[in-house]
Coordinates of C-alpha atoms and ligand atoms in Angstrom, one line a residue:
M15 CA 5.3 98.6 -9.6
Q16 CA 8.0 100.2 -7.5
T17 CA 9.6 97.3 -5.5
S18 CA 12.1 97.6 -2.7
A19 CA 15.0 95.2 -2.6
F20 CA 18.5 94.5 -1.4
A21 CA 21.0 94.6 -4.3
A22 CA 24.7 94.4 -4.9
P23 CA 25.8 97.7 -6.6
S24 CA 28.8 95.8 -8.1
S25 CA 30.6 92.4 -7.7
A26 CA 32.8 93.8 -4.9
E27 CA 30.3 95.7 -2.8
P28 CA 28.0 94.5 0.0
L29 CA 24.2 94.3 -0.6
A30 CA 22.3 97.5 0.2
P31 CA 18.7 98.8 -0.1
W32 CA 17.6 99.5 -3.7
T33 CA 14.3 100.2 -5.5
F34 CA 13.4 99.1 -9.0
E35 CA 10.4 98.7 -11.2
R36 CA 8.7 95.3 -11.6
R37 CA 6.7 94.8 -14.8
A38 CA 2.9 95.3 -14.7
V39 CA 0.9 92.1 -14.2
G40 CA 0.0 90.7 -17.7
P41 CA -3.0 88.5 -18.4
H42 CA -1.1 85.3 -17.6
D43 CA 1.0 86.7 -14.7
V44 CA 0.8 86.2 -11.0
Q45 CA 2.2 88.8 -8.6
I46 CA 3.5 87.5 -5.3
K47 CA 4.2 89.4 -2.2
I48 CA 7.4 87.7 -0.9
T49 CA 7.3 86.6 2.7
H50 CA 10.5 84.4 2.7
C51 CA 13.6 84.0 0.6
G52 CA 16.2 81.3 1.2
V53 CA 19.9 82.1 0.9
C54 CA 21.6 79.8 -1.6
H55 CA 25.4 79.6 -2.1
S56 CA 24.6 80.3 -5.8
D57 CA 23.4 83.8 -4.8
I58 CA 27.0 84.4 -3.6
H59 CA 28.7 82.8 -6.7
A60 CA 26.5 84.8 -9.0
T61 CA 26.9 88.2 -7.2
T62 CA 30.6 88.1 -6.7
G63 CA 31.4 87.1 -10.2
D64 CA 32.6 83.5 -9.5
W65 CA 30.5 82.4 -12.5
G66 CA 31.5 85.3 -14.8
A67 CA 30.0 88.7 -15.6
N68 CA 26.6 89.9 -14.4
N69 CA 24.3 92.9 -14.5
Y70 CA 24.4 95.4 -11.6
P71 CA 22.6 96.4 -9.5
F72 CA 22.1 92.7 -8.9
V73 CA 19.2 91.3 -6.8
P74 CA 19.9 87.7 -5.8
G75 CA 17.4 85.1 -4.4
H76 CA 15.7 82.1 -6.0
E77 CA 14.1 80.3 -3.1
I78 CA 11.0 82.4 -2.9
V79 CA 7.8 81.9 -1.0
G80 CA 5.0 84.4 -0.6
V81 CA 1.3 85.2 -0.9
V82 CA -0.4 85.9 -4.3
S83 CA -1.4 89.5 -4.3
R84 CA -2.7 90.0 -7.8
V85 CA -3.5 87.8 -10.8
G86 CA -3.9 88.5 -14.5
A87 CA -7.3 88.2 -16.3
H88 CA -6.5 84.8 -17.8
V89 CA -4.8 83.1 -14.8
T90 CA -6.6 79.9 -13.8
R91 CA -4.4 78.1 -11.3
Y92 CA -3.8 80.8 -8.7
K93 CA -6.0 83.3 -6.8
V94 CA -5.3 86.2 -4.4
G95 CA -4.3 84.8 -1.0
D96 CA -2.7 81.5 -2.1
V97 CA 0.7 80.6 -0.7
A98 CA 2.9 80.3 -3.8
A99 CA 6.5 79.9 -4.7
I100 CA 9.1 80.7 -7.3
G101 CA 12.3 78.8 -7.8
C102 CA 15.3 79.3 -10.1
I103 CA 13.2 79.5 -13.4
V104 CA 10.8 82.3 -14.4
D105 CA 10.5 81.4 -18.1
S106 CA 11.8 79.3 -21.0
C107 CA 11.1 78.9 -24.7
R108 CA 8.0 76.7 -24.1
A109 CA 8.5 75.0 -27.5
C110 CA 11.7 72.8 -27.5
E111 CA 11.7 69.1 -26.6
P112 CA 12.9 69.6 -23.0
C113 CA 10.3 72.3 -22.4
A114 CA 7.6 70.0 -23.9
E115 CA 8.8 67.2 -21.6
G116 CA 8.7 69.4 -18.4
E117 CA 12.5 69.9 -18.2
E118 CA 12.5 73.7 -18.5
Q119 CA 15.8 73.7 -16.7
L120 CA 17.4 72.1 -19.8
C121 CA 15.6 74.4 -22.3
E122 CA 17.5 74.4 -25.6
K123 CA 17.2 78.2 -25.9
G124 CA 18.3 78.6 -22.3
M125 CA 15.9 79.0 -19.4
T126 CA 15.3 82.5 -18.0
G127 CA 16.8 82.5 -14.5
T128 CA 15.0 84.2 -11.6
Y129 CA 18.2 86.3 -11.6
S130 CA 21.0 86.6 -14.2
G131 CA 18.3 86.4 -16.9
I132 CA 16.7 88.8 -19.3
E133 CA 12.9 89.2 -19.0
K134 CA 11.2 88.6 -22.3
E135 CA 8.3 91.0 -21.6
T136 CA 10.6 94.0 -20.9
G137 CA 14.1 93.2 -22.1
R138 CA 15.4 94.1 -18.7
P139 CA 17.4 92.0 -16.3
T140 CA 15.5 89.6 -14.0
Y141 CA 15.7 90.5 -10.3
G142 CA 15.5 87.9 -7.7
G143 CA 13.8 87.3 -4.4
Y144 CA 15.7 89.6 -2.0
S145 CA 12.8 91.9 -2.8
K146 CA 9.3 92.7 -1.7
A147 CA 7.4 91.3 -4.7
I148 CA 7.8 89.4 -8.0
V149 CA 5.7 89.0 -11.2
V150 CA 5.9 85.7 -13.0
N151 CA 3.9 83.8 -15.7
E152 CA 1.6 81.3 -13.9
N153 CA 3.2 78.3 -15.6
Y154 CA 6.4 79.0 -13.6
V155 CA 4.7 79.4 -10.3
L156 CA 4.5 76.6 -7.7
S157 CA 1.8 75.9 -5.1
V158 CA 3.0 75.5 -1.5
P159 CA 1.1 72.7 0.2
K160 CA -0.7 73.8 3.4
A161 CA 1.2 71.3 5.5
L162 CA 4.5 73.1 4.9
D163 CA 5.7 76.0 7.0
P164 CA 6.5 78.8 4.4
S165 CA 9.9 79.7 6.0
R166 CA 11.1 76.1 6.0
A167 CA 9.6 75.5 2.5
A168 CA 11.6 78.3 0.9
P169 CA 14.9 76.4 0.5
L170 CA 13.1 73.6 -1.2
L171 CA 12.7 75.8 -4.3
C172 CA 16.5 75.4 -5.0
A173 CA 18.3 73.2 -2.5
G174 CA 15.3 70.8 -2.4
I175 CA 14.7 70.3 -6.1
T176 CA 18.5 70.3 -6.9
T177 CA 18.9 67.2 -4.7
Y178 CA 15.5 65.5 -5.3
S179 CA 15.8 65.6 -9.1
P180 CA 19.1 63.6 -9.5
L181 CA 18.1 61.1 -6.7
R182 CA 14.9 60.4 -8.8
H183 CA 16.6 60.5 -12.2
W184 CA 19.2 57.9 -11.1
K185 CA 16.5 55.9 -9.4
V186 CA 17.9 55.9 -5.8
G187 CA 16.0 53.6 -3.6
P188 CA 16.0 50.7 -1.1
G189 CA 19.0 48.3 -1.2
Q190 CA 21.3 51.1 -2.5
K191 CA 24.2 52.7 -0.7
V192 CA 24.2 56.5 -1.4
G193 CA 26.8 59.1 -0.5
V194 CA 26.2 62.8 0.0
V195 CA 29.3 64.9 -0.1
G196 CA 29.2 68.3 1.7
L197 CA 26.7 68.9 4.5
G198 CA 25.4 72.4 3.6
G199 CA 22.1 73.7 2.3
L200 CA 21.9 71.2 -0.6
G201 CA 23.6 68.4 1.3
H202 CA 21.2 68.3 4.2
M203 CA 18.3 68.1 1.9
G204 CA 20.0 65.3 -0.1
V205 CA 20.3 63.3 3.2
K206 CA 16.6 63.8 4.0
F207 CA 15.5 62.8 0.5
A208 CA 17.9 59.8 0.1
K209 CA 16.7 58.5 3.5
A210 CA 13.0 59.0 2.6
L211 CA 13.6 57.1 -0.7
G212 CA 14.9 54.1 1.3
A213 CA 18.6 54.2 0.6
H214 CA 21.5 53.6 3.1
V215 CA 22.9 57.1 3.4
V216 CA 26.6 58.0 4.1
V217 CA 27.6 61.7 4.6
F218 CA 31.1 62.9 3.6
T219 CA 32.1 66.1 5.4
T220 CA 35.2 68.1 5.9
S221 CA 33.8 69.3 9.3
P222 CA 34.3 66.9 12.2
G223 CA 31.9 69.1 14.2
K224 CA 29.1 68.0 11.8
V225 CA 29.3 64.3 12.5
Q226 CA 26.6 64.1 15.2
A227 CA 24.5 66.6 13.3
A228 CA 24.6 64.4 10.2
L229 CA 23.5 61.4 12.2
D230 CA 20.7 63.5 13.7
L231 CA 19.5 64.4 10.2
G232 CA 19.1 60.7 9.5
A233 CA 22.4 59.6 7.9
H234 CA 23.3 56.0 8.6
E235 CA 27.1 56.7 8.6
V236 CA 29.4 59.7 8.5
V237 CA 32.9 59.9 7.0
V238 CA 35.3 62.7 7.8
S239 CA 36.7 63.0 4.3
S240 CA 40.2 64.3 5.4
D241 CA 40.8 60.9 7.1
P242 CA 42.2 58.5 4.4
A243 CA 41.5 55.4 6.5
Q244 CA 37.8 56.3 6.8
M245 CA 37.7 57.0 3.0
K246 CA 39.4 53.7 2.2
A247 CA 36.9 51.7 4.3
H248 CA 34.2 52.7 1.8
K249 CA 36.1 51.9 -1.5
N250 CA 34.1 50.3 -4.4
S251 CA 30.8 50.3 -2.4
F252 CA 28.5 53.2 -3.6
H253 CA 25.7 52.9 -6.1
F254 CA 25.3 56.6 -6.2
I255 CA 27.1 59.7 -4.8
L256 CA 25.6 63.2 -4.8
N257 CA 28.4 65.8 -4.7
T258 CA 27.2 69.2 -3.4
V259 CA 30.6 70.8 -2.6
S260 CA 30.8 74.5 -3.5
A261 CA 34.6 74.6 -3.9
P262 CA 37.0 72.8 -6.3
L263 CA 37.9 69.2 -5.2
D264 CA 40.0 66.3 -6.3
L265 CA 37.2 64.0 -7.6
D266 CA 39.4 60.9 -7.8
P267 CA 39.1 59.7 -4.2
Y268 CA 35.3 60.0 -4.5
A269 CA 35.2 58.2 -7.8
Q270 CA 37.1 55.3 -6.2
L271 CA 34.2 54.9 -3.7
L272 CA 31.8 54.0 -6.5
R273 CA 31.0 50.3 -7.1
R274 CA 30.7 48.7 -10.5
N275 CA 28.5 50.9 -12.8
G276 CA 28.2 53.5 -9.9
V277 CA 27.4 57.1 -10.7
M278 CA 28.6 60.3 -9.0
T279 CA 26.5 63.3 -9.9
L280 CA 27.9 66.8 -9.4
V281 CA 25.4 69.5 -8.3
G282 CA 27.9 71.8 -6.5
A283 CA 29.0 74.5 -8.9
P284 CA 32.3 76.1 -8.0
G285 CA 33.7 78.8 -10.3
E286 CA 37.0 77.0 -10.6
P287 CA 37.2 73.5 -12.2
H288 CA 37.6 70.3 -10.1
T289 CA 40.6 68.0 -10.7
G290 CA 40.5 64.3 -11.4
P291 CA 39.2 61.7 -11.7
N292 CA 42.0 59.5 -13.0
V293 CA 40.7 57.9 -16.3
F294 CA 41.6 54.4 -15.0
T295 CA 39.4 55.0 -11.9
L296 CA 36.4 55.4 -14.4
L297 CA 37.4 52.5 -16.7
M298 CA 37.9 49.9 -14.1
G299 CA 34.4 49.7 -12.7
R300 CA 32.7 51.4 -15.6
R301 CA 32.0 54.3 -13.3
S302 CA 30.3 57.5 -14.4
I303 CA 30.6 61.2 -13.4
A304 CA 27.5 63.2 -14.3
G305 CA 26.0 66.7 -13.6
S306 CA 22.5 67.9 -12.9
P307 CA 21.0 71.4 -12.7
I308 CA 17.9 72.1 -10.4
G309 CA 14.8 70.4 -11.9
G310 CA 11.7 71.2 -14.0
I311 CA 8.6 72.9 -12.9
A312 CA 6.4 69.8 -12.7
E313 CA 9.1 67.9 -10.8
T314 CA 9.5 70.9 -8.4
Q315 CA 5.8 70.6 -7.6
E316 CA 6.1 66.9 -7.2
M317 CA 9.0 67.5 -4.7
L318 CA 7.0 70.0 -2.7
D319 CA 4.1 67.5 -2.5
F320 CA 6.5 64.7 -1.5
C321 CA 7.9 67.0 1.3
A322 CA 4.3 67.6 2.6
E323 CA 3.5 63.9 2.5
H324 CA 6.8 62.8 4.2
G325 CA 7.1 65.7 6.7
I326 CA 10.3 67.0 5.1
A327 CA 11.5 70.6 5.3
A328 CA 14.7 72.5 5.5
D329 CA 16.5 73.2 8.8
I330 CA 16.8 77.0 8.8
E331 CA 18.0 80.1 10.6
L332 CA 15.5 83.0 10.0
I333 CA 17.2 86.4 9.6
P334 CA 16.1 89.9 9.0
I335 CA 17.2 91.3 5.6
Q336 CA 19.5 93.8 7.3
A337 CA 21.7 90.8 8.4
I338 CA 22.2 89.5 4.9
N339 CA 25.9 90.5 4.4
E340 CA 26.9 88.8 7.7
A341 CA 24.9 85.8 6.7
W342 CA 26.8 85.5 3.4
R343 CA 30.1 85.6 5.3
R344 CA 28.9 82.8 7.5
V345 CA 27.8 80.7 4.4
E346 CA 31.3 81.2 3.0
K347 CA 32.8 79.9 6.2
G348 CA 30.3 76.9 6.4
D349 CA 28.9 78.3 9.6
I350 CA 25.2 77.6 9.1
R351 CA 23.0 74.6 9.8
Y352 CA 21.8 74.5 7.2
R353 CA 20.1 77.4 5.4
F354 CA 19.5 81.0 6.1
V355 CA 16.0 82.2 5.2
I356 CA 15.3 85.9 5.0
D357 CA 12.1 87.1 6.8
M358 CA 11.0 89.5 4.1
S359 CA 8.6 91.3 6.5
T360 CA 11.8 93.1 7.7
L361 CA 12.1 94.9 4.3
A362 CA 10.1 98.1 4.1
E363 CA 7.8 98.7 1.2
A364 CA 9.1 101.0 -1.6
Ligands
NAP1 P1 26.7 75.5 1.3 O1 25.5 75.5 2.1 O2 27.7 76.5 1.4 O3 27.3 74.0 1.3 C1 28.4 73.6 0.7 C2 29.2 72.6 1.5 O4 30.3 72.2 0.8 C3 29.7 73.1 2.8 O5 28.8 73.1 3.9 C4 30.9 72.2 3.1 O6 30.4 70.9 3.7 C5 31.3 71.8 1.7 N1 32.6 72.5 1.4 C6 32.7 73.9 1.3 N2 34.0 74.2 0.9 C7 34.6 73.0 0.8 C8 36.0 72.7 0.4 N3 36.9 73.6 0.2 N4 36.3 71.3 0.4 C9 35.4 70.4 0.7 N5 34.1 70.7 1.0 C10 33.7 72.0 1.1 O7 26.2 75.7 -0.3 P2 24.9 75.2 -1.0 O8 23.9 76.3 -1.0 O9 24.5 73.9 -0.4 O10 25.4 75.0 -2.5 C11 26.4 74.1 -2.8 C12 26.9 74.2 -4.2 O11 25.8 73.9 -5.1 C13 27.2 75.7 -4.6 O12 28.3 75.7 -5.4 C14 26.0 76.1 -5.3 O13 26.2 77.2 -6.3 C15 25.6 74.9 -6.1 N6 24.2 74.8 -6.5 C16 24.0 74.1 -7.7 C17 22.7 73.9 -8.1 C18 22.5 73.2 -9.4 O14 21.5 73.4 -10.0 N7 23.3 72.2 -9.7 C19 21.7 74.5 -7.4 C20 21.9 75.1 -6.2 C21 23.2 75.3 -5.8 P3 31.1 70.2 4.9 O15 31.3 71.2 6.0 O16 30.2 69.1 5.3 O17 32.4 69.6 4.3
ZN2 ZN1 20.2 78.0 -5.6
ZN3 ZN1 12.7 75.4 -24.3

């Protein structure tokens, strides 16, 4: 099927209209007409080469919501007209231990990314959601609960699951003090989830202008991280810190905020390495630094259902696809509260 899209012709050029071929719908495939696609900072890292080489033309986008427009003969879980979603994973080996345990994001053979992957069926690069339609095996498709507004649900497919999964894995809950570092697309979802799970939530931001906004989102306290006195006041006190920052940082001042046995999990993924922490900061306090990539398919569905149940969704600015290059510049400047979502009805059919 000929599919229209916005693609980067190279790592150095702006996104522009492009048309490519999506694979035919196989017996286990679902075809989705995309209505909304969130704009993740990873789209920018992956396109501009921050994370290394890629295939061009490159179609970003892995926060995809749309309407099922066709299903293969053996598809059982979806029918035409359903509101469905695709996140960052479109395939995995389906046989290794992580896949068997529903942790496809940790597939030992490497998951197939919604972009930056190679499609097993065709051997061609995978193309993401800044496009009119997508074809994916039904096991990697999510169901969007009716209670969720599709535009505000789109960012849940990456920003949502990437913050929900570590909060659940490290068992964040009542009686715990939890830090969220960086108040962007991921960070604002981290605040909503940590609060819904019953934790005492403290936001760390470099932007004094976001202090009131963080409190409005539900944070109990806000620290402007450039102020050493504010940082010092929280030393040795956090059970868990979720670090969403998209740029290299000195991790030591954040590690010092952890209490005994505390964990800081990195989900931000800058192309350049962080510095720190000082080894003695980790030894004294038996503190840990960990990392976490997105989440598995079953857990993504659990997160969507959790959002419907708790009235949680992303705070977004809806844009036409023609505004995408300007939107990326604003993401790079931190000038967005908190996620751009592309209204895909503004993209013409191929
Ligand atoms: P975003 O909306 O741009 O938010 C990043 C936030 O980091 C900014 O709002 C800013 O918060 C803070 N920040 C930016 N530059 C900084 C600097 N130089 N020093 C300190 N803080 C800085 O990005 P996002 O979409 O949330 O993504 C965040 C990161 O997570 C990206 O690197 C992305 O690739 C990565 N990511 C990882 C996964 C995963 O699976 N682990 C999934 C999705 C995204 P303040 O203004 O509050 O300081
Ligand atoms: Zn993402
Ligand atoms: Zn696997």
